[in-house]
Structure formats: C-alpha cells, structure tokens
XYZ file of C-alpha atoms in Angstrom:
490
model
C 197.086 -65.366 -31.218
C 200.077 -67.009 -29.618
C 203.475 -68.590 -30.086
C 205.518 -65.687 -30.855
C 209.186 -65.982 -31.924
C 211.717 -63.410 -33.054
C 215.264 -62.991 -34.309
C 217.584 -59.999 -34.697
C 219.694 -60.170 -37.855
C 223.341 -60.048 -37.401
C 224.969 -61.853 -40.420
C 223.481 -60.192 -43.377
C 225.603 -59.290 -46.419
C 223.896 -55.990 -46.569
C 225.225 -54.334 -43.330
C 222.207 -51.867 -43.203
C 220.133 -54.942 -42.634
C 221.853 -55.992 -39.580
C 219.852 -55.116 -36.407
C 216.466 -55.650 -38.044
C 214.106 -57.722 -35.829
C 211.714 -60.193 -37.376
C 208.719 -61.364 -35.460
C 206.388 -64.234 -36.237
C 203.439 -65.637 -34.408
C 200.287 -67.780 -34.762
C 197.002 -66.103 -35.741
C 193.697 -67.630 -36.051
C 192.485 -68.404 -39.696
C 194.011 -69.622 -42.872
C 196.080 -66.476 -43.974
C 199.485 -68.010 -43.055
C 202.169 -66.957 -40.595
C 202.220 -63.132 -40.107
C 205.730 -61.606 -40.176
C 206.328 -58.178 -38.479
C 209.552 -56.235 -38.758
C 211.251 -53.643 -36.552
C 213.955 -51.530 -38.132
C 217.382 -50.902 -36.421
C 216.904 -48.087 -34.060
C 213.194 -48.198 -34.023
C 210.747 -49.241 -31.336
C 207.915 -49.619 -33.696
C 206.764 -52.803 -35.660
C 205.125 -52.982 -39.015
C 203.427 -55.745 -40.846
C 205.476 -57.210 -43.670
C 203.537 -60.179 -45.092
C 201.920 -63.474 -44.360
C 204.283 -66.335 -45.128
C 202.052 -69.009 -46.785
C 202.303 -72.675 -47.683
C 204.159 -73.244 -50.974
C 204.259 -77.046 -50.857
C 200.686 -77.937 -51.720
C 200.280 -75.946 -54.783
C 197.457 -73.650 -53.924
C 195.351 -76.443 -52.192
C 192.970 -74.163 -50.112
C 192.698 -76.986 -47.499
C 196.284 -76.560 -46.484
C 198.147 -73.626 -44.896
C 201.168 -72.654 -42.850
C 199.597 -71.913 -39.607
C 201.057 -72.992 -36.334
C 204.108 -72.966 -33.949
C 206.575 -70.832 -36.087
C 210.288 -70.737 -35.239
C 212.611 -68.147 -36.791
C 216.301 -67.991 -36.796
C 219.424 -66.792 -38.792
C 222.259 -68.928 -39.883
C 225.589 -67.633 -38.241
C 227.494 -70.136 -40.446
C 226.921 -71.841 -43.737
C 224.727 -75.013 -43.776
C 224.908 -76.985 -47.033
C 224.442 -74.680 -49.813
C 222.756 -71.971 -47.570
C 225.337 -69.188 -46.602
C 225.566 -67.380 -43.263
C 222.898 -64.812 -42.981
C 220.038 -67.193 -44.431
C 216.899 -66.755 -42.384
C 215.075 -69.949 -41.507
C 211.306 -70.239 -40.762
C 210.044 -73.605 -39.524
C 206.315 -73.965 -38.975
C 203.490 -76.425 -38.880
C 201.390 -76.513 -41.996
C 198.116 -78.031 -41.369
C 195.565 -79.855 -43.765
C 191.817 -79.666 -43.117
C 188.980 -81.819 -44.004
C 185.638 -80.558 -45.705
C 184.466 -79.278 -42.261
C 187.588 -77.249 -41.622
C 188.983 -79.628 -39.044
C 192.636 -80.365 -38.878
C 193.427 -84.004 -40.048
C 197.076 -83.670 -41.224
C 200.384 -81.941 -40.310
C 203.471 -81.050 -42.100
C 206.506 -79.451 -40.404
C 207.931 -77.395 -43.184
C 211.163 -75.407 -43.471
C 211.362 -72.053 -45.523
C 214.386 -69.890 -46.224
C 215.037 -66.267 -47.011
C 218.271 -65.061 -48.600
C 217.142 -61.333 -48.319
C 216.615 -60.739 -44.751
C 213.098 -61.853 -44.570
C 211.642 -59.969 -47.646
C 210.947 -63.214 -49.716
C 210.546 -66.947 -48.612
C 211.244 -70.123 -50.515
C 210.056 -73.654 -49.508
C 212.929 -75.818 -48.593
C 211.698 -79.112 -47.367
C 209.209 -81.066 -45.157
C 210.926 -82.124 -41.809
C 208.327 -84.748 -40.889
C 204.487 -85.304 -41.597
C 201.770 -86.390 -39.315
C 198.082 -86.837 -39.211
C 194.951 -87.230 -37.202
C 192.695 -84.670 -35.503
C 194.450 -83.219 -32.342
C 191.425 -83.972 -30.353
C 191.558 -87.729 -31.002
C 193.512 -89.837 -28.596
C 194.967 -92.052 -31.246
C 196.046 -89.222 -33.583
C 199.742 -89.313 -34.874
C 200.513 -85.592 -34.955
C 203.786 -83.780 -35.213
C 204.182 -80.278 -33.579
C 206.377 -77.419 -32.562
C 209.617 -77.375 -34.683
C 212.740 -75.714 -33.228
C 215.819 -75.195 -35.325
C 219.506 -75.148 -34.463
C 222.663 -75.252 -36.587
C 225.682 -77.069 -35.172
C 229.299 -75.980 -35.358
C 229.895 -78.100 -38.388
C 227.070 -76.770 -40.241
C 224.692 -79.767 -39.780
C 220.988 -78.625 -39.313
C 218.918 -79.957 -36.383
C 215.133 -79.888 -36.228
C 213.721 -80.766 -32.789
C 209.949 -81.390 -32.544
C 207.166 -83.215 -30.610
C 205.696 -86.406 -32.013
C 202.691 -88.460 -31.189
C 203.590 -91.268 -33.578
C 204.885 -93.705 -30.919
C 201.692 -94.520 -28.973
C 201.697 -98.167 -29.768
C 205.106 -98.378 -28.287
C 203.877 -96.774 -24.936
C 204.633 -93.140 -25.425
C 201.651 -90.638 -25.565
C 204.029 -88.021 -26.924
C 207.844 -87.727 -27.046
C 210.454 -85.198 -28.035
C 212.757 -86.159 -31.080
C 215.055 -84.680 -33.672
C 216.265 -85.178 -37.260
C 219.566 -83.964 -38.709
C 220.308 -82.508 -42.082
C 223.687 -82.615 -43.723
C 222.645 -80.546 -46.781
C 221.178 -77.414 -45.313
C 217.642 -78.717 -44.735
C 217.013 -80.175 -48.252
C 216.767 -83.676 -46.846
C 216.517 -85.167 -43.355
C 217.949 -88.240 -41.765
C 216.469 -90.662 -39.285
C 214.546 -89.758 -36.365
C 216.350 -89.763 -32.918
C 214.308 -89.790 -29.719
C 215.420 -87.294 -27.010
C 212.753 -87.383 -24.243
C 210.299 -90.240 -23.989
C 208.607 -91.145 -20.701
C 207.156 -94.565 -20.709
C 203.745 -95.574 -19.537
C 201.532 -93.955 -22.160
C 200.364 -90.893 -20.115
C 202.924 -88.219 -20.051
C 203.353 -85.828 -22.895
C 206.680 -83.972 -22.935
C 206.457 -81.231 -25.426
C 207.476 -77.761 -26.838
C 211.153 -78.388 -26.898
C 213.304 -75.098 -27.162
C 217.075 -75.255 -27.429
C 219.742 -72.735 -26.736
C 223.452 -72.619 -26.577
C 225.523 -72.146 -23.303
C 228.783 -70.334 -22.990
C 230.579 -73.619 -22.039
C 229.721 -75.014 -25.555
C 226.858 -77.314 -24.192
C 223.321 -77.043 -25.462
C 220.207 -76.682 -23.142
C 216.690 -77.826 -23.901
C 213.629 -76.772 -22.066
C 210.310 -78.726 -22.274
C 206.950 -79.175 -20.586
C 205.909 -82.448 -18.914
C 202.187 -82.429 -19.524
C 200.338 -84.979 -17.486
C 203.426 -85.845 -15.398
C 203.558 -85.975 -11.580
C 203.342 -82.166 -11.468
C 201.267 -81.440 -14.627
C 203.178 -79.201 -17.017
C 206.407 -78.952 -14.757
C 209.222 -77.454 -16.837
C 212.433 -79.532 -17.111
C 215.831 -78.838 -18.697
C 218.083 -81.426 -20.480
C 221.692 -80.745 -21.505
C 223.805 -82.012 -24.212
C 227.352 -81.522 -25.251
C 226.854 -81.730 -28.916
C 223.104 -80.823 -29.371
C 222.310 -84.496 -30.456
C 222.889 -86.844 -27.424
C 220.514 -85.788 -24.542
C 221.212 -88.811 -22.391
C 218.609 -91.419 -21.399
C 215.380 -90.498 -22.979
C 213.348 -91.884 -20.139
C 214.920 -89.455 -17.810
C 213.036 -86.161 -17.266
C 216.207 -84.224 -16.592
C 216.696 -81.095 -14.378
C 213.416 -79.642 -12.775
C 213.258 -75.698 -12.863
C 212.305 -74.960 -9.294
C 212.803 -72.561 -6.428
C 214.118 -73.610 -3.139
C 210.622 -72.798 -1.725
C 209.083 -75.178 -4.325
C 207.647 -72.876 -7.023
C 207.927 -74.195 -10.542
C 207.078 -72.796 -14.049
C 204.577 -74.839 -16.042
C 203.560 -75.193 -19.655
C 204.704 -73.766 -23.015
C 208.091 -72.863 -21.781
C 211.112 -71.227 -23.410
C 214.768 -71.266 -22.419
C 217.187 -68.339 -23.220
C 220.875 -67.827 -22.295
C 221.621 -64.271 -21.618
C 225.132 -62.914 -21.510
C 224.825 -60.813 -18.313
C 226.246 -61.029 -14.773
C 229.516 -62.766 -15.291
C 231.248 -65.439 -17.457
C 228.500 -67.924 -16.968
C 225.621 -65.470 -17.764
C 222.038 -66.217 -16.776
C 219.688 -68.970 -17.939
C 216.045 -67.565 -18.087
C 212.859 -69.828 -18.324
C 209.487 -68.322 -19.114
C 206.269 -70.313 -19.197
C 202.478 -70.007 -19.391
C 201.888 -70.555 -15.583
C 203.210 -71.909 -12.462
C 202.688 -74.214 -9.532
C 204.064 -74.782 -6.056
C 203.266 -71.339 -4.949
C 204.473 -69.757 -8.006
C 202.206 -66.944 -9.964
C 199.497 -68.984 -11.578
C 199.337 -66.286 -14.267
C 202.990 -66.983 -15.316
C 204.118 -63.491 -15.021
C 207.483 -64.215 -13.486
C 210.693 -65.107 -15.120
C 212.771 -68.107 -13.579
C 216.610 -67.486 -13.584
C 219.674 -69.289 -12.663
C 223.369 -67.942 -12.850
C 225.171 -71.307 -12.355
C 224.360 -72.907 -15.882
C 221.311 -74.703 -14.427
C 222.725 -76.057 -11.256
C 221.117 -75.425 -7.865
C 217.904 -73.377 -7.225
C 216.119 -70.972 -9.352
C 214.868 -67.428 -8.613
C 211.895 -65.375 -9.904
C 211.840 -61.929 -11.475
C 208.865 -60.024 -12.666
C 208.560 -60.391 -16.519
C 208.578 -57.049 -18.518
C 204.999 -57.962 -19.862
C 202.593 -58.728 -17.067
C 200.371 -60.743 -19.223
C 196.864 -61.996 -18.546
C 196.069 -65.730 -18.819
C 192.248 -66.061 -19.080
C 192.515 -68.891 -21.601
C 195.084 -71.661 -22.364
C 196.435 -69.888 -25.404
C 197.559 -66.810 -23.541
C 201.239 -67.065 -22.986
C 201.445 -70.101 -25.217
C 205.228 -69.784 -25.794
C 207.002 -66.359 -25.495
C 209.993 -64.531 -26.895
C 212.992 -62.847 -25.219
C 215.694 -60.615 -26.730
C 218.646 -58.906 -24.939
C 218.746 -55.549 -26.698
C 221.902 -53.433 -27.292
C 220.948 -50.946 -24.591
C 220.793 -53.643 -22.034
C 217.081 -53.880 -21.671
C 215.391 -57.208 -22.199
C 212.603 -57.303 -24.765
C 209.758 -59.621 -23.881
C 206.877 -60.585 -26.337
C 203.883 -62.682 -25.269
C 200.397 -63.476 -26.120
C 197.873 -62.200 -23.509
C 194.128 -62.419 -22.993
C 192.136 -59.194 -22.533
C 189.901 -57.655 -19.863
C 187.037 -57.452 -22.290
C 187.001 -61.255 -23.096
C 189.582 -63.071 -21.173
C 188.235 -66.517 -22.014
C 187.940 -65.879 -25.707
C 190.874 -67.700 -27.595
C 190.204 -65.413 -30.555
C 190.395 -62.266 -28.519
C 194.014 -62.684 -27.498
C 196.522 -59.965 -28.393
C 200.409 -59.895 -28.718
C 202.006 -57.666 -26.168
C 205.631 -56.412 -25.925
C 207.713 -54.481 -23.432
C 211.386 -53.929 -22.544
C 212.765 -53.530 -19.151
C 216.051 -53.522 -17.258
C 216.080 -56.876 -15.311
C 217.777 -57.419 -12.065
C 219.432 -60.858 -11.978
C 221.094 -60.045 -8.640
C 217.903 -59.805 -6.691
C 216.856 -63.041 -4.693
C 213.096 -62.937 -3.839
C 212.362 -63.850 -0.271
C 209.474 -66.118 -1.309
C 211.831 -68.325 -3.334
C 214.203 -68.964 -0.342
C 213.971 -72.103 1.907
C 211.521 -71.131 4.562
C 211.845 -72.090 8.320
C 208.776 -70.742 10.425
C 208.041 -68.445 7.567
C 205.043 -68.155 5.138
C 204.558 -66.561 1.629
C 202.113 -63.647 1.373
C 200.963 -61.628 -1.518
C 201.759 -57.892 -1.418
C 201.327 -55.488 -4.261
C 204.142 -53.201 -2.764
C 206.737 -56.042 -2.898
C 209.213 -56.549 -5.612
C 207.482 -59.495 -7.235
C 204.058 -59.070 -5.743
C 205.143 -61.443 -2.892
C 206.936 -61.387 0.374
C 207.946 -63.765 3.333
C 206.650 -63.275 6.797
C 209.401 -64.670 9.059
C 208.989 -65.501 12.756
C 211.539 -64.111 15.241
C 215.092 -65.651 15.276
C 216.200 -68.302 15.779
C 213.102 -70.347 14.729
C 212.199 -68.002 11.911
C 214.589 -67.789 9.036
C 215.132 -67.753 5.286
C 218.075 -69.662 3.764
C 219.197 -68.291 0.327
C 221.528 -70.672 -1.620
C 223.246 -68.285 -3.980
C 225.929 -68.582 -6.438
C 228.483 -65.789 -6.727
C 230.080 -65.190 -10.115
C 233.021 -63.070 -9.074
C 235.030 -62.613 -5.806
C 235.314 -59.238 -4.170
C 233.584 -56.755 -1.895
C 229.853 -56.941 -2.030
C 226.764 -54.837 -0.768
C 224.053 -57.060 0.463
C 220.639 -55.092 0.536
C 217.728 -56.499 2.534
C 214.282 -54.918 1.957
C 211.955 -55.545 4.961
C 209.133 -54.153 7.170
C 208.498 -54.599 10.883
C 205.046 -55.792 12.191
C 204.664 -53.066 14.680
C 207.443 -54.065 17.051
C 210.991 -52.898 16.894
C 213.344 -55.252 15.026
C 216.113 -55.362 12.506
C 217.289 -57.984 10.020
C 220.009 -60.468 10.897
C 222.341 -61.864 8.363
C 224.511 -64.908 8.337
C 226.800 -66.069 5.584
C 227.829 -69.680 5.655
C 227.032 -69.682 9.327
C 229.016 -66.555 10.247
C 227.047 -63.425 11.515
C 227.548 -60.176 9.583
C 227.590 -57.055 11.802
C 226.145 -53.645 11.340
C 224.050 -52.535 8.423
C 223.231 -49.158 7.188
C 219.344 -48.594 7.326
C 217.223 -46.287 5.156
C 213.493 -45.862 4.692
C 211.992 -46.903 1.442
C 208.523 -46.426 -0.023
C 205.329 -47.989 1.289
C 206.718 -48.456 4.737
C 209.635 -50.652 3.806
C 213.229 -50.352 5.000
C 216.354 -51.219 3.052
C 219.323 -52.271 5.190
C 222.768 -52.632 3.513
C 225.497 -54.984 4.761
C 229.013 -54.845 3.433
C 231.210 -57.961 3.114
C 233.623 -59.924 1.038
C 232.607 -63.005 -0.857
C 234.465 -65.462 -2.841
C 233.225 -66.827 -6.125
C 231.170 -70.045 -5.792
C 228.214 -71.217 -3.740
C 227.093 -69.643 -0.387
C 224.197 -69.991 2.094
C 222.915 -66.476 3.227
C 220.471 -66.704 6.137
C 218.043 -63.748 6.925
C 215.863 -63.394 10.100
C 214.577 -60.828 12.541
C 216.062 -59.848 15.855
C 213.662 -60.220 18.703
C 210.463 -60.030 16.698
C 208.812 -61.269 13.420
C 209.365 -59.318 10.204
C 208.407 -59.249 6.512
C 211.162 -59.725 4.027
C 210.856 -58.689 0.333
C 214.234 -59.534 -1.053
C 217.957 -60.026 -0.637
C 220.018 -58.180 -3.341
C 223.709 -58.787 -3.858
C 225.439 -56.203 -6.022
C 227.094 -58.128 -8.882
C 230.486 -57.551 -10.535
C 230.826 -57.709 -14.237
C 227.585 -56.681 -15.890
C 228.180 -58.384 -19.119
C 229.401 -61.965 -19.667
C 233.134 -62.333 -20.754
C 232.301 -64.685 -23.455
C 229.213 -66.270 -25.213
C 228.277 -69.210 -27.322
C 229.147 -69.344 -30.887
C 225.703 -70.316 -32.121
C-alpha cells in the first residue's frame, strides 16, 4: 500500500454531502483503486468501492492501479460543473507473465460526490517495463484547475531519454474539462541523462502563485526535494533550473516522494508544509518530520513532528502522503507505513492516519545555524533531537525567523544544563534581551520566557549559554493571528 490522496468536499449541490472526505491509495493487486469515505462529523472511515478501469473494455490485463490523485472542482471546467470530483490515476497493462509493459494516465469524474465514476479521457500513454532503462513510462498525475476553468495535468515522463533527459516533469492543458488534451509542456528537465525529477505536486499560495514540489532522484543529493513557483500554473521558468531547495539552516533536507501543502495558519501568508519519505543532511532518515516555512518559501525551513510517526522499513512506506487542515484546527495526516512484524515486506505495509494540533511557531534548535554546537538525539526533546551548545561567545545558535505580525512577543527557550550552573542568553538582531522568567519542565528541562517587541519581517535570534555549555531543545515565538486572513481561490 502507498500513495494516499484525499479531498474534503465543499462544492456539492447537495449540502449534506459537503464535509465528506474521500481517500484513495494504491493497493497491491489488480482490483482497482480503493476508495474510502469519512462522513461529516465522523472520525471513522468505511470502504466504498474499488474504482476500476473503464477504458479497456474488460481486458483483464489492464487495471487502474497506481498513483491516484483526487480533487474537487471549485469552479466549472468545460462541461463539468463545480463540485465534480476528479480522479486521475495510472492504469497499467500487463504481459502474459503479469509484468507491467504499458501505462495510461486516465481521468475519471464523479457528479454525485464519489458514489459513481465515469471515464473521461486518457491524458498520456507510455510503455515499457519500469525496470528497463530504455522504458518510456509515464507516471504520477497531479490535477489542478486554473481560474479560467482550464484543467492542467502534471506528470512525470520517461519519453525524452534520447534527448538527454532520464526523466522529466511536464504538463498538458485541457480547455474542455478534460475531454481532450493539448501539447506537452516541459516544466523541469535536468540535462545529462542521469537525474530523475519526479512526483510533482502543485498547490496554490495566498498571493495567487502556484508552488510545485518534486524529488530530484540521482541528483547531487539523491532525492532532495525542490520547489518551483509559477504565477499562472503553466510557466515554471527555465526547465533546467532545479528551483528552491527545501532545507534547514543546519543542512537537513527532506528527500523522495514529497508533497507540498499550503495551510491557512499563522498569519496572512500562512505556512507551506513539505512531507517526504526520508531525509538527509542530519534530518530523520525515517521521514517522520514535516518541514515548514511561513515566508512563502523564502529563507530556511523548520521541522515539526508529523502526526503519524510512520516506519520506513521499505521504499514504499511513506511513498507520497496526504494532509488536511480540519475545521477544529487539527492537521490530519495519512501515510503508508511498514510494520514491526515485516518491515521489509512491501505487501505488508498499512495505511495509518492521525490528527494533531501542530505548532508552526516552534523553531527546533537542531535546525538553526550552529556555531560550536552539535546535534544530539534525545527522546525527551520536542522533535527527538536537541543541540548541545558550547559556552558563550564561541557557542551559539542563530535562528533566522520570519515574523508575520508586529507586536509584543513571548520567546520561550527550552533548555538543560550539563551539571554546571548556567542560563540561556538571547540576542535579537545583535541586541541583548534581558531577564527571563524560568520554570522547571518535565525530564529535567527548563523553560525560560523572554518578553520583547518584534516588528513583522525577518530577524536573527541568537541563543547561547552564560558561562557554561547547555542543551537547547527549541525556541518558541508566540504568534499573533492563528488563522490566515485570506487564502487561495483554488
């Protein structure tokens, strides 16, 4: 199992259907794409049906199987009214030995909130066994509808190898609601015949732009997640440019099978969140952290523990995940995970879900720029990690933070001494902040709170220890404005 995707219905003609959540994912075998439903107000999921291939007229060698993407039209597209649910997925054709030899990225629609499905079109077709180097496969459809109703399908393609591209990201546009598709446009293509940008996911930002996440397999840092930005969802700039790397100041970066999600929390610009299968550069190799940024992708990224603490004993565990901000303010997270019983068994994976209230005002110490400091694992720390910092002035952590709103702020520092009397020191843009109210916290930690006024914008907050070394867990800045003032139209 893997590749979950979900949508909460909000544009149905039957008001009672709004709030239903539809979940799809990959499952081993030839039974189609499983669809699960959660009713409004419920926390439980129930199986609805397997959505099956309708284009190959009962041919048992073909089935709708891989990389499902589900979304709802917020506006009309061609003859499709607002409220139509779209399901795009990869139908595969097998040879006599059951090996995949062909792919067909198909689009299905539902006009009744996901109860019934109708084949709409084929976006693009490919072929060849995935294991063969010269295959020309197509993968991973991701759907968006632009403000003018045009439908866009983004996907990965291996059909340009003779031109020097091992795999690239491209899109097609439909002007008639997905009945027919125009020419292919290339979005990310790294020359040289080695790198494999893949798994594009696109979301809308509150300033009207679009953001795309993707994995750069076999790049300089294998699997590193990059973002690209577009004003219209169609022009993503120079295709040979990788874009913006998602990375903390300390150098941790998410890797492989990413998703990007904009969340309307924490101020007008909200928060961009990236989830991935694993991480490098000191990040959790199990991919159990979310990476977030509250400056529309500018500047460094920060980690927060994901609601589901998945296991990744095989490559398909955590292969694309799903996030949904719920009406009660909690963040629903759905991912595939391996199991204790058989972590290496691809067919033993399970789909897990959990909801949690996430803090996007907590800056983990291990993510800050470190000077005479080192990252150490600690199960009592906020994200299972802390920074051990040498005594001031050699030892310090620099937090480059973006403050959404001006005003009085409380800065909370969670720290421990190493057996010698010390206390945290705080400087903001080079100016010392006096005082601090100290209290004991669990597991031998202290929390010291400093009070100051911060203007909106970018600041450097420096933490260290007076006289002796100390461990720092996090810096937390109370935020103003828990919900974004505006959001994207899509």
